[in-house]
CSV table of C-alpha atoms in Angstrom, one decimal:
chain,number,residue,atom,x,y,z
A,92,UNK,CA,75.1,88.6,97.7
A,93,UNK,CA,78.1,88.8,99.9
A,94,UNK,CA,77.8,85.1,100.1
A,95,UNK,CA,78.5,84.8,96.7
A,96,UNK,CA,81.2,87.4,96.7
A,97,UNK,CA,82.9,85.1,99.2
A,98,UNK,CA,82.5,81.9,97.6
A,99,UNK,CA,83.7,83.4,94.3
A,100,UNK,CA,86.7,84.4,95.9
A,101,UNK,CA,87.3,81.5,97.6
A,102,UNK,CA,86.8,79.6,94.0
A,103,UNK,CA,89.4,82.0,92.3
A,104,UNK,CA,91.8,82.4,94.7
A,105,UNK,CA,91.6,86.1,93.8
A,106,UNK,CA,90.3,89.0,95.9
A,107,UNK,CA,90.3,90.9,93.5
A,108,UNK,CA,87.6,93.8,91.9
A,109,UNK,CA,88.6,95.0,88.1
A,110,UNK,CA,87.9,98.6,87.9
A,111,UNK,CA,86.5,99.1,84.6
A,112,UNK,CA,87.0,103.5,84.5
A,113,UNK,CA,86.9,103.4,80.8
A,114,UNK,CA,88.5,107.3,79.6
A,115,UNK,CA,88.7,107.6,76.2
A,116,UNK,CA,92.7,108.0,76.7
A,117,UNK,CA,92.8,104.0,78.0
A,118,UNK,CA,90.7,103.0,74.7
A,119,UNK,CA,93.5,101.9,72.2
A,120,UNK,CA,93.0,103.9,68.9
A,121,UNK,CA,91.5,100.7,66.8
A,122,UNK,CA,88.5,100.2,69.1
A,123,UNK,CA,88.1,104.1,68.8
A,124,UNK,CA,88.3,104.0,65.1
A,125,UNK,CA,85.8,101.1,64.6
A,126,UNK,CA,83.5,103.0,67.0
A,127,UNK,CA,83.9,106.7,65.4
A,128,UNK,CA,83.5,105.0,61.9
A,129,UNK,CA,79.7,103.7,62.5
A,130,UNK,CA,78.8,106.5,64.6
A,131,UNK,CA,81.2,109.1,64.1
A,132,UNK,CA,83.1,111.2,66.6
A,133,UNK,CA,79.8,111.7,68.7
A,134,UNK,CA,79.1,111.0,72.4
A,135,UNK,CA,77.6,107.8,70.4
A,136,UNK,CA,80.9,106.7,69.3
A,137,UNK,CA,82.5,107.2,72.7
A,138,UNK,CA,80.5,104.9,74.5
A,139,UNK,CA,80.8,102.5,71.6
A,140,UNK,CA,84.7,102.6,72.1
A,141,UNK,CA,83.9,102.4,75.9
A,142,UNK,CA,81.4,99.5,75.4
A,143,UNK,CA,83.6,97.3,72.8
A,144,UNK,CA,86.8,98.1,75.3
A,145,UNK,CA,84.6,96.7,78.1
A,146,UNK,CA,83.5,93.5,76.9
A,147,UNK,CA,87.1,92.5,75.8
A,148,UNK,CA,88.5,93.3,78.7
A,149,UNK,CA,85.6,91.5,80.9
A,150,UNK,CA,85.7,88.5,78.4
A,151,UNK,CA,89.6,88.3,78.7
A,152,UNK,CA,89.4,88.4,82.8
A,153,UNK,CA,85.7,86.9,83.7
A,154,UNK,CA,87.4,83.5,84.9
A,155,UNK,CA,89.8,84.7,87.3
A,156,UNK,CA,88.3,87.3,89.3
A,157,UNK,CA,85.1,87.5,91.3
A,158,UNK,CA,83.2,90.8,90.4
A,159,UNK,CA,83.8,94.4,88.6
A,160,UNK,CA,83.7,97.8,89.6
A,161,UNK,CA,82.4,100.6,86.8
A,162,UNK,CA,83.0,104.3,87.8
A,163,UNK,CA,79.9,106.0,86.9
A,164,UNK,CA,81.7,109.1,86.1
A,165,UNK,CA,83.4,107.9,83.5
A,166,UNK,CA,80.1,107.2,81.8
A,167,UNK,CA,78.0,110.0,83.2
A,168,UNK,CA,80.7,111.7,81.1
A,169,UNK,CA,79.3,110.8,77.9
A,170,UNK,CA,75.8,111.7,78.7
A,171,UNK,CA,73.3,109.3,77.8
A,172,UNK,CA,74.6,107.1,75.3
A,173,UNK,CA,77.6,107.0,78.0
A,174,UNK,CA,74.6,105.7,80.7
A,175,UNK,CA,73.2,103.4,78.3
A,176,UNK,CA,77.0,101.9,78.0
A,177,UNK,CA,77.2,101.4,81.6
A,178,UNK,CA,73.6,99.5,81.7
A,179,UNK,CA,75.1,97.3,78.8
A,180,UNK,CA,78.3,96.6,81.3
A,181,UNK,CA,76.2,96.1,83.8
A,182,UNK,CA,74.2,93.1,82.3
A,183,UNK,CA,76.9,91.9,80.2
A,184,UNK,CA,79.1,91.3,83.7
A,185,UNK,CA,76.2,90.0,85.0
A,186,UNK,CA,75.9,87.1,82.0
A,187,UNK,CA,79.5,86.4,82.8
A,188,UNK,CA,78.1,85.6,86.3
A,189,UNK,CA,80.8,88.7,87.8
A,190,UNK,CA,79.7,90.7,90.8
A,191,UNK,CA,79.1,93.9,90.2
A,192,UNK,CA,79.5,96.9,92.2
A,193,UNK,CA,78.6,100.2,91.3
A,194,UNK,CA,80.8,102.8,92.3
A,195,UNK,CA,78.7,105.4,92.3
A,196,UNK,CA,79.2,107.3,95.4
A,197,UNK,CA,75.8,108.9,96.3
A,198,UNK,CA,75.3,110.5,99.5
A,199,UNK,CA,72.0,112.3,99.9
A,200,UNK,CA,69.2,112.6,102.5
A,201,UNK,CA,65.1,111.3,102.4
A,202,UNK,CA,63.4,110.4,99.1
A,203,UNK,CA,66.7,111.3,97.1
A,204,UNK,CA,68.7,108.9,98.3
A,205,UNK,CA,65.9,106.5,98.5
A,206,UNK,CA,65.6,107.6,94.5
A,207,UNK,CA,69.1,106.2,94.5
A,208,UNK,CA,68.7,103.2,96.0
A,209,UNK,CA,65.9,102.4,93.9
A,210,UNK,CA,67.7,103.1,90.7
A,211,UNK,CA,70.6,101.0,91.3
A,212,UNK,CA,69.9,98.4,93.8
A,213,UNK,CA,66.3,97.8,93.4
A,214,UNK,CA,63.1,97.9,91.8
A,215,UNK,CA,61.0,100.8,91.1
A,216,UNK,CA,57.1,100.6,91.0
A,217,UNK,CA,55.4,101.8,88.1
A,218,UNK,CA,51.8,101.6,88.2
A,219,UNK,CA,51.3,98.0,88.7
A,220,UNK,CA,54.6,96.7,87.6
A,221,UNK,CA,57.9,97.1,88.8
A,222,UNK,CA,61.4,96.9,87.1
A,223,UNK,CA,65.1,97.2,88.1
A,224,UNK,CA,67.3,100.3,87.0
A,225,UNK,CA,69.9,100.0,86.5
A,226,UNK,CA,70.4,96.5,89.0
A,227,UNK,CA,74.3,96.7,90.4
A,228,UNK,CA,74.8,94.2,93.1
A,229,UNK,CA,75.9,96.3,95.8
A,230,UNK,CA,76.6,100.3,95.7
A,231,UNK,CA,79.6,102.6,97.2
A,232,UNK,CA,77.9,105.2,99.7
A,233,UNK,CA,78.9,107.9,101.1
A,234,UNK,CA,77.8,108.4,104.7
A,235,UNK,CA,79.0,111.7,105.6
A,236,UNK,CA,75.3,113.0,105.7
A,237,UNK,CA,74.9,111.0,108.7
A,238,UNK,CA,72.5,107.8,108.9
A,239,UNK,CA,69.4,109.7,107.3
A,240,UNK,CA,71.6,109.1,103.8
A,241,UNK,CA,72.5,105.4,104.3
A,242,UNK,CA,69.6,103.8,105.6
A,243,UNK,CA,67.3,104.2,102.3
A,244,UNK,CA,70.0,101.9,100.7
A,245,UNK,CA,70.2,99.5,103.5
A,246,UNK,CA,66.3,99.2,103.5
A,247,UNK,CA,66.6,98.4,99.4
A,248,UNK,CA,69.6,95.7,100.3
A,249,UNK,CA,67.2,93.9,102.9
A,250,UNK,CA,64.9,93.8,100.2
A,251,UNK,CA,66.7,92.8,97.7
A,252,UNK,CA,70.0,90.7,99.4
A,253,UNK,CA,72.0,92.9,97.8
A,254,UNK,CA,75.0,95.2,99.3
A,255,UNK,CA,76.9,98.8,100.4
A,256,UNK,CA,80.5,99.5,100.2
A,257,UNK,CA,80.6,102.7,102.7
A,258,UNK,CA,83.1,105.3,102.2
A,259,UNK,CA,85.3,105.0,105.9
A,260,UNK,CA,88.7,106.3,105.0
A,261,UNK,CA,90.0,106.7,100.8
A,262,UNK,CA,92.6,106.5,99.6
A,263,UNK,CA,92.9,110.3,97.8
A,264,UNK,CA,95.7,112.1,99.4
A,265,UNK,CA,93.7,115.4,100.6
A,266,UNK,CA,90.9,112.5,102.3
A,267,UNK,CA,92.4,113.6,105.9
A,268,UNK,CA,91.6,117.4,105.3
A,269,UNK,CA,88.1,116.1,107.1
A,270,UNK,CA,88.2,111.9,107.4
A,271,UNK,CA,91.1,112.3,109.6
A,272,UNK,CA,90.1,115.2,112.0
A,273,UNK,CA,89.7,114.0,115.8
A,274,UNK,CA,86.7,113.9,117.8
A,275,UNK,CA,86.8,113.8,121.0
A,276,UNK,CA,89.8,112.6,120.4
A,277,UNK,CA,89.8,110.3,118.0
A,278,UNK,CA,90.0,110.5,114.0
A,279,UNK,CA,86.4,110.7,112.4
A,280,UNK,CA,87.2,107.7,110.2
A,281,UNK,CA,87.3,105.4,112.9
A,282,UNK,CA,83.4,106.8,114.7
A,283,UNK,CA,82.2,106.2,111.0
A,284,UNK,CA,84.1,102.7,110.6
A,285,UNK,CA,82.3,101.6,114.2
A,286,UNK,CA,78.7,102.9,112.5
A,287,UNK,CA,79.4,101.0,109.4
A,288,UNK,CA,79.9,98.0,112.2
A,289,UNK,CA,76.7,98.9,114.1
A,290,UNK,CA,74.6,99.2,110.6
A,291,UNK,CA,76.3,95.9,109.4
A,292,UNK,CA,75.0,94.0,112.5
A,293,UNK,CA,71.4,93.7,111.4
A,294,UNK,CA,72.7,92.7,107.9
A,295,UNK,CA,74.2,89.8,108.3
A,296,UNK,CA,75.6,86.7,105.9
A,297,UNK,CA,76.7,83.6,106.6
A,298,UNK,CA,80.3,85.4,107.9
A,299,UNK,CA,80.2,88.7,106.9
A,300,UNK,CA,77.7,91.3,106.4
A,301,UNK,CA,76.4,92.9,103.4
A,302,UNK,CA,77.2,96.6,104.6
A,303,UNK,CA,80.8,96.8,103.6
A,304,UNK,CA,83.7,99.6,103.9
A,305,UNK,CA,85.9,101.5,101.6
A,306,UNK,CA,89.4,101.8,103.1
A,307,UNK,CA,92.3,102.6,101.1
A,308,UNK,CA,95.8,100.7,100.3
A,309,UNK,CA,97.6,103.5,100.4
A,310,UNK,CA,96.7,103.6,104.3
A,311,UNK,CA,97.8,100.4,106.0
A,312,UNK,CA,98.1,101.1,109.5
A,313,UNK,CA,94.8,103.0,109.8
A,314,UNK,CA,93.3,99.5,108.0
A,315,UNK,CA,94.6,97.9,110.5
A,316,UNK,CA,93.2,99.8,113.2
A,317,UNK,CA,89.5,99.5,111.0
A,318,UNK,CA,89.6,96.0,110.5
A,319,UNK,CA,89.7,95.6,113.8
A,320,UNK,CA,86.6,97.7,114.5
A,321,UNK,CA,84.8,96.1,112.1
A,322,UNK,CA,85.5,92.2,112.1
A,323,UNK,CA,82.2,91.4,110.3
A,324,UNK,CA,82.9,94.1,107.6
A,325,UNK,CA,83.9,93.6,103.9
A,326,UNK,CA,86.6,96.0,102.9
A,327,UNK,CA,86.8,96.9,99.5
A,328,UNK,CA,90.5,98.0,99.3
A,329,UNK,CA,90.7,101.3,96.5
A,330,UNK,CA,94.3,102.1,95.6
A,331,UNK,CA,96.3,99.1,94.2
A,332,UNK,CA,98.9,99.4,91.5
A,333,UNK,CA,98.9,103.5,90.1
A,334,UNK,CA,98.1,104.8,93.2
A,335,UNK,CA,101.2,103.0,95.1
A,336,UNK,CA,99.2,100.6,97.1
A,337,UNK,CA,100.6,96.9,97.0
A,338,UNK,CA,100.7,93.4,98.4
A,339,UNK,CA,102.6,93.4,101.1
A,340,UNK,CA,100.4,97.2,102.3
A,341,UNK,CA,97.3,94.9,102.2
A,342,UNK,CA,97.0,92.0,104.9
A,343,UNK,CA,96.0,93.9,107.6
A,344,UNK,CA,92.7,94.5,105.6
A,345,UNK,CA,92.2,91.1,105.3
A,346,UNK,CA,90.8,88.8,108.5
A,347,UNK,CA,92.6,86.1,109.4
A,348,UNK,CA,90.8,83.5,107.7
A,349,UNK,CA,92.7,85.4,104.6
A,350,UNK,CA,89.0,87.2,103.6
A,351,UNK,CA,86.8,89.9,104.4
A,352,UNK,CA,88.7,92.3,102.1
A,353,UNK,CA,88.9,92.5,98.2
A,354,UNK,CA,91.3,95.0,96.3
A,355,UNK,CA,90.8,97.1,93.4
A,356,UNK,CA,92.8,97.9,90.8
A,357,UNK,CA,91.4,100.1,88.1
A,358,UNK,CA,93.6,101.6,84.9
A,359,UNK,CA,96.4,99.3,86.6
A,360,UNK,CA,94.4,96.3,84.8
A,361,UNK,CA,92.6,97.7,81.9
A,362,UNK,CA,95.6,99.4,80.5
A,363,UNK,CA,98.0,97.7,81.7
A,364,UNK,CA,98.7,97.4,77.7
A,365,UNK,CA,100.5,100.3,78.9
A,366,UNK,CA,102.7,99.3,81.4
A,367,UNK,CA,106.2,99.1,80.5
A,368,UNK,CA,106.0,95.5,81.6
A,369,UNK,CA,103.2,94.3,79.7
A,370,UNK,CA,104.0,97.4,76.4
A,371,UNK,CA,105.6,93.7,74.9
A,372,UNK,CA,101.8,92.9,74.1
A,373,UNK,CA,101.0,96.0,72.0
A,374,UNK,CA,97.4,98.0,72.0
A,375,UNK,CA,96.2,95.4,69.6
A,376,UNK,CA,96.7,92.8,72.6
A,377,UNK,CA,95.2,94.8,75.4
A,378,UNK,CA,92.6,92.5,76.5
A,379,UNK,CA,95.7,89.9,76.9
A,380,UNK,CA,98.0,92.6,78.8
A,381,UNK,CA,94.5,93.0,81.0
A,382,UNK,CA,94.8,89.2,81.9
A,383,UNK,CA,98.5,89.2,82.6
A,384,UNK,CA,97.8,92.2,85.1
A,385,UNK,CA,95.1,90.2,86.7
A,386,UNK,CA,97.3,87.7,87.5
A,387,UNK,CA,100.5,89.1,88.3
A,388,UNK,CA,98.6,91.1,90.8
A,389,UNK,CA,96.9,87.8,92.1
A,390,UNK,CA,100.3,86.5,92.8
A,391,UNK,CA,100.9,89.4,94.9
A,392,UNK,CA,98.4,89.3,97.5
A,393,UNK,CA,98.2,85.5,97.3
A,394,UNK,CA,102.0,85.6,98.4
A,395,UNK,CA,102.1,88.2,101.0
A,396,UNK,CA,98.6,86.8,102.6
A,397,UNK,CA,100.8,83.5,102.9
A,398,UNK,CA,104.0,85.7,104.1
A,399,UNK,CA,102.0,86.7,106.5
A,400,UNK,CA,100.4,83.8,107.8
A,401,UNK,CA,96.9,84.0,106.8
């Protein structure tokens, strides 16, 4: 799967991941009123607002990007129609022949986070059949349970060619209350970043492993320290766009055969409808607002990748 993930971003010319966090507050009211009026204002109806503002906003973007990433949270939130919404993402992503990767974030030890593994990357066994869950592409992880949490989902990735994004350093402002403590003299994110390395090693694709890393934009200088720990390593960049992160933060995340990283940007796409910039376009046009963000911030990295020589 990270082969694919490369060549697609090789073939758009974008390194980019389209978070698709759906709240109810990013939903423009006319999706929400078609939804509420077959199913009425019910956990039914949200994830019928959520599902309807998905597919426009994949079907608007599918062409110039490489893969999606849907926050489980912000379908968890809904309860099971929410779930059923993120399956119908899921597989309507996968139709548009988009990477996905499911941000869920599980960290757990044993059979749990085998459990989790299962559910999302692979296939589980019931009696003599087996089926996939809910079938992401690769998963976000996170390792601080130590190696008894990760390795379930690297033995289901083996399996199954799929991949990890492991949480190294992110970009929420209190993550150095813990990620950035020293040990033995050195901050923790970079002993986790050289384990993601050492686990990537025996994972390997055609140029880069399938055990990736989560660093955030809004820290440049510590991804430059990471990307050199871990040349082999895919970065998937959090952070872009509301959170401050931009171009010109991002090429030290990138190797410098200009990949190895991809950068997400999450309401700064899907409601960029908005955005003063983009406000022009109305709700009515958000899908096309969505495109124009997509874009604009291709231009960005594609420019300071060349500023910078790679």
């Amino acid at each position: 799967m990270i082969n694919k993930l490369t060549d697609k971003i090789k073939k758009t010319n974008a390194p980019i991941v389209v978070g698709l966090d759906p709240m109810l507050s990013y939903i423009p009211e006319h999706i929400q009123q078609k939804a509420f009026a077959e199913y009425g204002e019910t956990l039914e109806g949200a994830a019928e607002a959520v599902w309807q503002f998905n597919k426009a906003v994949v079907d608007a973007t599918y062409d110039l990007i490489p893969a999606v990433k849907p926050q489980i949270a912000m379908y968890e939130q809904f309860g099971i129609p929410g779930l059923a919404a993120f399956k119908k993402t899921v597989d309507y992503c996968h139709e548009k022949d988009l990477i996905v990767i499911g941000d869920i974030k599980r960290g757990d030890i044993g059979s749990t986070s085998e459990a989790y593994a299962v559910g999302h990357l692979g296939k589980v066994q019931i009696g003599r059949q087996s089926f996939y869950g809910f079938d992401e592409d690769f998963a976000t992880v996170n390792p601080y349970l130590g190696s008894d949490g990760v390795k379930p989902f690297i033995k289901v990735c083996q399996d199954e060619k799929k991949g990890l994004f492991i949480l190294v350093k992110t970009s929420n402002p209190s993550s150095g209350e813990f990620q950035d403590q020293l040990v033995d003299g050195r901050p923790l994110y970079e002993l986790v970043g050289e384990k993601v390395a050492q686990w990537g090693a025996s994972c390997m694709g055609d140029s880069y492993s399938y055990i990736g890393a989560v660093v955030g934009a809004t820290y440049p200088e510590m991804g430059k320290v990471l990307r050199k720990l871990m040349p082999k390593t895919f970065i998937l960049v959090p952070g872009y766009g509301a959170q401050g992160g931009k171009g010109a933060d991002l090429v030290h995340f990138f190797n410098e055969d200009g990949l190895g990283a991809i950068v997400n940007s999450s309401r700064g796409i899907i409601a960029a409808y908005k955005q003063d910039a983009y406000k022009h376009l109305g709700a009515e046009n958000f899908a096309d607002a969505a495109r124009c963000a997509v874009k604009d911030m291709a231009a960005d990295i594609d420019g300071a990748l060349k500023n910078s020589g790679r």
